[in-house]
Amino acid sequence: VRCIFETICRNCQNGLDYNNKMIIYHSNALVNALDLKRMIEEKFINLRGTIKITEIGNIIGSHCGPGTVAVSFLGSEREN
């Protein structure tokens, strides 16, 4: 969870001033998803709305397995 959080901090559009939405996905890892949500909400005070937490569907879940946690957010521009 800490590694995911640090990756978000490094790659969010506008850094810690990120003001768009985030969605956390998990596969049988609600406790980790809730921990990540708490960490994000403490650091990113300008988020639009609340962070939605949802379960990963059957097809993706069968490929990544239980314990997976992922986050969707708008990232900064990638360098070529």
Short mmCIF file of N, CA and C in Angstrom, two decimals:
data_model
loop_
_atom_site.label_atom_id
_atom_site.label_comp_id
_atom_site.label_asym_id
_atom_site.label_seq_id
_atom_site.Cartn_x
_atom_site.Cartn_y
_atom_site.Cartn_z
N VAL A 1 0.83 -1.19 0.00
CA VAL A 1 0.00 0.00 0.00
C VAL A 1 0.87 1.25 0.00
N ARG A 2 1.93 1.23 0.78
CA ARG A 2 2.83 2.39 0.83
C ARG A 2 3.46 2.65 -0.55
N CYS A 3 3.85 1.61 -1.25
CA CYS A 3 4.45 1.75 -2.58
C CYS A 3 3.45 2.37 -3.57
N ILE A 4 2.21 1.90 -3.52
CA ILE A 4 1.17 2.48 -4.38
C ILE A 4 0.99 3.96 -4.05
N PHE A 5 0.92 4.27 -2.77
CA PHE A 5 0.74 5.66 -2.34
C PHE A 5 1.88 6.55 -2.83
N GLU A 6 3.10 6.09 -2.69
CA GLU A 6 4.26 6.88 -3.13
C GLU A 6 4.25 7.07 -4.64
N THR A 7 3.80 6.06 -5.38
CA THR A 7 3.70 6.17 -6.83
C THR A 7 2.65 7.22 -7.22
N ILE A 8 1.54 7.21 -6.52
CA ILE A 8 0.50 8.22 -6.77
C ILE A 8 1.06 9.62 -6.52
N CYS A 9 1.74 9.80 -5.41
CA CYS A 9 2.30 11.11 -5.06
C CYS A 9 3.27 11.61 -6.13
N ARG A 10 4.06 10.72 -6.69
CA ARG A 10 5.04 11.11 -7.72
C ARG A 10 4.40 11.41 -9.07
N ASN A 11 3.27 10.78 -9.35
CA ASN A 11 2.75 10.82 -10.71
C ASN A 11 1.42 11.53 -10.91
N CYS A 12 0.82 12.06 -9.87
CA CYS A 12 -0.47 12.75 -10.02
C CYS A 12 -0.29 14.05 -10.79
N GLN A 13 -1.28 14.34 -11.61
CA GLN A 13 -1.31 15.62 -12.31
C GLN A 13 -1.39 16.72 -11.25
N ASN A 14 -0.52 17.69 -11.32
CA ASN A 14 -0.44 18.80 -10.35
C ASN A 14 0.08 18.37 -8.97
N GLY A 15 0.69 17.21 -8.88
CA GLY A 15 1.27 16.77 -7.62
C GLY A 15 0.25 16.69 -6.50
N LEU A 16 0.63 17.17 -5.33
CA LEU A 16 -0.26 17.09 -4.17
C LEU A 16 -1.44 18.05 -4.28
N ASP A 17 -1.43 18.93 -5.29
CA ASP A 17 -2.55 19.83 -5.55
C ASP A 17 -3.59 19.19 -6.47
N TYR A 18 -3.45 17.90 -6.73
CA TYR A 18 -4.37 17.16 -7.59
C TYR A 18 -5.81 17.43 -7.14
N ASN A 19 -6.66 17.79 -8.11
CA ASN A 19 -8.03 18.17 -7.75
C ASN A 19 -9.07 17.45 -8.61
N ASN A 20 -8.78 16.24 -9.01
CA ASN A 20 -9.74 15.47 -9.78
C ASN A 20 -10.18 14.27 -8.96
N LYS A 21 -10.75 13.28 -9.61
CA LYS A 21 -11.26 12.09 -8.91
C LYS A 21 -10.21 11.00 -8.81
N MET A 22 -10.40 10.10 -7.86
CA MET A 22 -9.61 8.88 -7.73
C MET A 22 -10.57 7.73 -7.44
N ILE A 23 -10.24 6.57 -7.97
CA ILE A 23 -11.00 5.36 -7.71
C ILE A 23 -10.02 4.27 -7.29
N ILE A 24 -10.32 3.59 -6.21
CA ILE A 24 -9.50 2.48 -5.74
C ILE A 24 -10.24 1.19 -6.05
N TYR A 25 -9.53 0.25 -6.65
CA TYR A 25 -10.07 -1.07 -6.98
C TYR A 25 -9.34 -2.11 -6.12
N HIS A 26 -10.04 -3.14 -5.71
CA HIS A 26 -9.37 -4.18 -4.95
C HIS A 26 -9.96 -5.55 -5.26
N SER A 27 -9.18 -6.57 -5.01
CA SER A 27 -9.61 -7.96 -5.17
C SER A 27 -9.43 -8.65 -3.82
N ASN A 28 -10.50 -8.71 -3.05
CA ASN A 28 -10.48 -9.33 -1.73
C ASN A 28 -9.42 -8.69 -0.82
N ALA A 29 -9.33 -7.35 -0.89
CA ALA A 29 -8.34 -6.64 -0.08
C ALA A 29 -8.92 -5.32 0.43
N LEU A 30 -10.12 -5.38 0.99
CA LEU A 30 -10.80 -4.17 1.43
C LEU A 30 -10.01 -3.41 2.49
N VAL A 31 -9.39 -4.10 3.41
CA VAL A 31 -8.62 -3.42 4.47
C VAL A 31 -7.49 -2.60 3.86
N ASN A 32 -6.77 -3.17 2.90
CA ASN A 32 -5.70 -2.43 2.23
C ASN A 32 -6.26 -1.24 1.45
N ALA A 33 -7.39 -1.44 0.79
CA ALA A 33 -8.01 -0.35 0.04
C ALA A 33 -8.42 0.79 0.96
N LEU A 34 -8.98 0.47 2.11
CA LEU A 34 -9.36 1.50 3.09
C LEU A 34 -8.15 2.21 3.66
N ASP A 35 -7.06 1.48 3.91
CA ASP A 35 -5.81 2.11 4.37
C ASP A 35 -5.29 3.09 3.33
N LEU A 36 -5.30 2.68 2.07
CA LEU A 36 -4.83 3.55 0.99
C LEU A 36 -5.72 4.78 0.87
N LYS A 37 -7.02 4.60 0.98
CA LYS A 37 -7.95 5.74 0.91
C LYS A 37 -7.64 6.75 2.00
N ARG A 38 -7.43 6.27 3.21
CA ARG A 38 -7.10 7.16 4.33
C ARG A 38 -5.82 7.95 4.06
N MET A 39 -4.80 7.26 3.55
CA MET A 39 -3.52 7.91 3.26
C MET A 39 -3.69 9.00 2.20
N ILE A 40 -4.45 8.67 1.16
CA ILE A 40 -4.67 9.63 0.08
C ILE A 40 -5.45 10.85 0.59
N GLU A 41 -6.50 10.62 1.33
CA GLU A 41 -7.32 11.73 1.83
C GLU A 41 -6.54 12.65 2.76
N GLU A 42 -5.60 12.12 3.51
CA GLU A 42 -4.78 12.95 4.39
C GLU A 42 -3.82 13.84 3.61
N LYS A 43 -3.33 13.36 2.47
CA LYS A 43 -2.30 14.08 1.72
C LYS A 43 -2.87 14.95 0.61
N PHE A 44 -3.92 14.50 -0.06
CA PHE A 44 -4.50 15.21 -1.19
C PHE A 44 -5.79 15.89 -0.75
N ILE A 45 -5.66 17.12 -0.25
CA ILE A 45 -6.81 17.79 0.36
C ILE A 45 -7.73 18.45 -0.67
N ASN A 46 -7.31 18.51 -1.94
CA ASN A 46 -8.11 19.18 -2.97
C ASN A 46 -8.89 18.21 -3.85
N LEU A 47 -9.03 16.96 -3.46
CA LEU A 47 -9.72 15.99 -4.30
C LEU A 47 -11.15 16.40 -4.57
N ARG A 48 -11.62 16.10 -5.79
CA ARG A 48 -13.01 16.37 -6.14
C ARG A 48 -13.87 15.19 -5.69
N GLY A 49 -14.75 15.43 -4.75
CA GLY A 49 -15.62 14.37 -4.25
C GLY A 49 -14.87 13.40 -3.36
N THR A 50 -15.53 12.29 -3.08
CA THR A 50 -14.91 11.27 -2.25
C THR A 50 -14.26 10.21 -3.13
N ILE A 51 -13.33 9.51 -2.57
CA ILE A 51 -12.65 8.42 -3.29
C ILE A 51 -13.58 7.21 -3.27
N LYS A 52 -13.90 6.72 -4.44
CA LYS A 52 -14.76 5.54 -4.54
C LYS A 52 -13.89 4.29 -4.41
N ILE A 53 -14.38 3.31 -3.67
CA ILE A 53 -13.71 2.01 -3.57
C ILE A 53 -14.65 0.98 -4.18
N THR A 54 -14.11 0.18 -5.09
CA THR A 54 -14.91 -0.84 -5.75
C THR A 54 -14.11 -2.13 -5.91
N GLU A 55 -14.82 -3.23 -6.00
CA GLU A 55 -14.15 -4.51 -6.18
C GLU A 55 -13.78 -4.72 -7.65
N ILE A 56 -12.66 -5.36 -7.88
CA ILE A 56 -12.24 -5.74 -9.22
C ILE A 56 -13.18 -6.85 -9.68
N GLY A 57 -13.59 -6.78 -10.93
CA GLY A 57 -14.52 -7.77 -11.47
C GLY A 57 -13.90 -9.15 -11.62
N ASN A 58 -14.74 -10.12 -11.97
CA ASN A 58 -14.31 -11.52 -12.08
C ASN A 58 -13.21 -11.74 -13.10
N ILE A 59 -13.33 -11.14 -14.26
CA ILE A 59 -12.35 -11.40 -15.33
C ILE A 59 -10.98 -10.85 -14.96
N ILE A 60 -10.93 -9.59 -14.56
CA ILE A 60 -9.63 -9.01 -14.15
C ILE A 60 -9.13 -9.71 -12.90
N GLY A 61 -10.03 -9.97 -11.95
CA GLY A 61 -9.64 -10.63 -10.71
C GLY A 61 -9.05 -12.01 -10.92
N SER A 62 -9.54 -12.73 -11.93
CA SER A 62 -8.99 -14.07 -12.19
C SER A 62 -7.57 -13.98 -12.75
N HIS A 63 -7.20 -12.84 -13.30
CA HIS A 63 -5.84 -12.67 -13.82
C HIS A 63 -4.87 -12.12 -12.77
N CYS A 64 -5.37 -11.21 -11.92
CA CYS A 64 -4.45 -10.59 -10.95
C CYS A 64 -4.49 -11.27 -9.59
N GLY A 65 -5.57 -11.93 -9.26
CA GLY A 65 -5.64 -12.69 -8.02
C GLY A 65 -6.04 -11.86 -6.81
N PRO A 66 -6.32 -12.55 -5.70
CA PRO A 66 -6.72 -11.86 -4.48
C PRO A 66 -5.56 -11.06 -3.89
N GLY A 67 -5.92 -9.97 -3.24
CA GLY A 67 -4.90 -9.11 -2.63
C GLY A 67 -4.48 -7.95 -3.50
N THR A 68 -5.00 -7.88 -4.71
CA THR A 68 -4.64 -6.80 -5.64
C THR A 68 -5.32 -5.50 -5.22
N VAL A 69 -4.57 -4.41 -5.28
CA VAL A 69 -5.11 -3.07 -5.06
C VAL A 69 -4.59 -2.20 -6.20
N ALA A 70 -5.49 -1.43 -6.81
CA ALA A 70 -5.11 -0.54 -7.91
C ALA A 70 -5.84 0.78 -7.76
N VAL A 71 -5.30 1.84 -8.38
CA VAL A 71 -5.90 3.17 -8.30
C VAL A 71 -5.95 3.80 -9.68
N SER A 72 -7.07 4.45 -9.98
CA SER A 72 -7.19 5.24 -11.21
C SER A 72 -7.13 6.71 -10.84
N PHE A 73 -6.31 7.47 -11.57
CA PHE A 73 -6.20 8.91 -11.37
C PHE A 73 -5.58 9.50 -12.63
N LEU A 74 -5.70 10.81 -12.79
CA LEU A 74 -5.06 11.47 -13.92
C LEU A 74 -3.61 11.72 -13.56
N GLY A 75 -2.72 11.24 -14.41
CA GLY A 75 -1.31 11.37 -14.14
C GLY A 75 -0.68 12.57 -14.83
N SER A 76 0.51 12.89 -14.43
CA SER A 76 1.26 13.96 -15.09
C SER A 76 1.72 13.46 -16.46
N GLU A 77 2.13 14.41 -17.30
CA GLU A 77 2.57 14.04 -18.64
C GLU A 77 3.84 13.20 -18.57
N ARG A 78 3.89 12.20 -19.44
CA ARG A 78 5.08 11.36 -19.52
C ARG A 78 6.10 11.99 -20.45
N GLU A 79 7.34 11.85 -20.10
CA GLU A 79 8.41 12.34 -20.97
C GLU A 79 8.70 11.29 -22.01
N ASN A 80 9.00 11.71 -23.22
CA ASN A 80 9.34 10.76 -24.29
C ASN A 80 10.73 10.22 -24.11
#
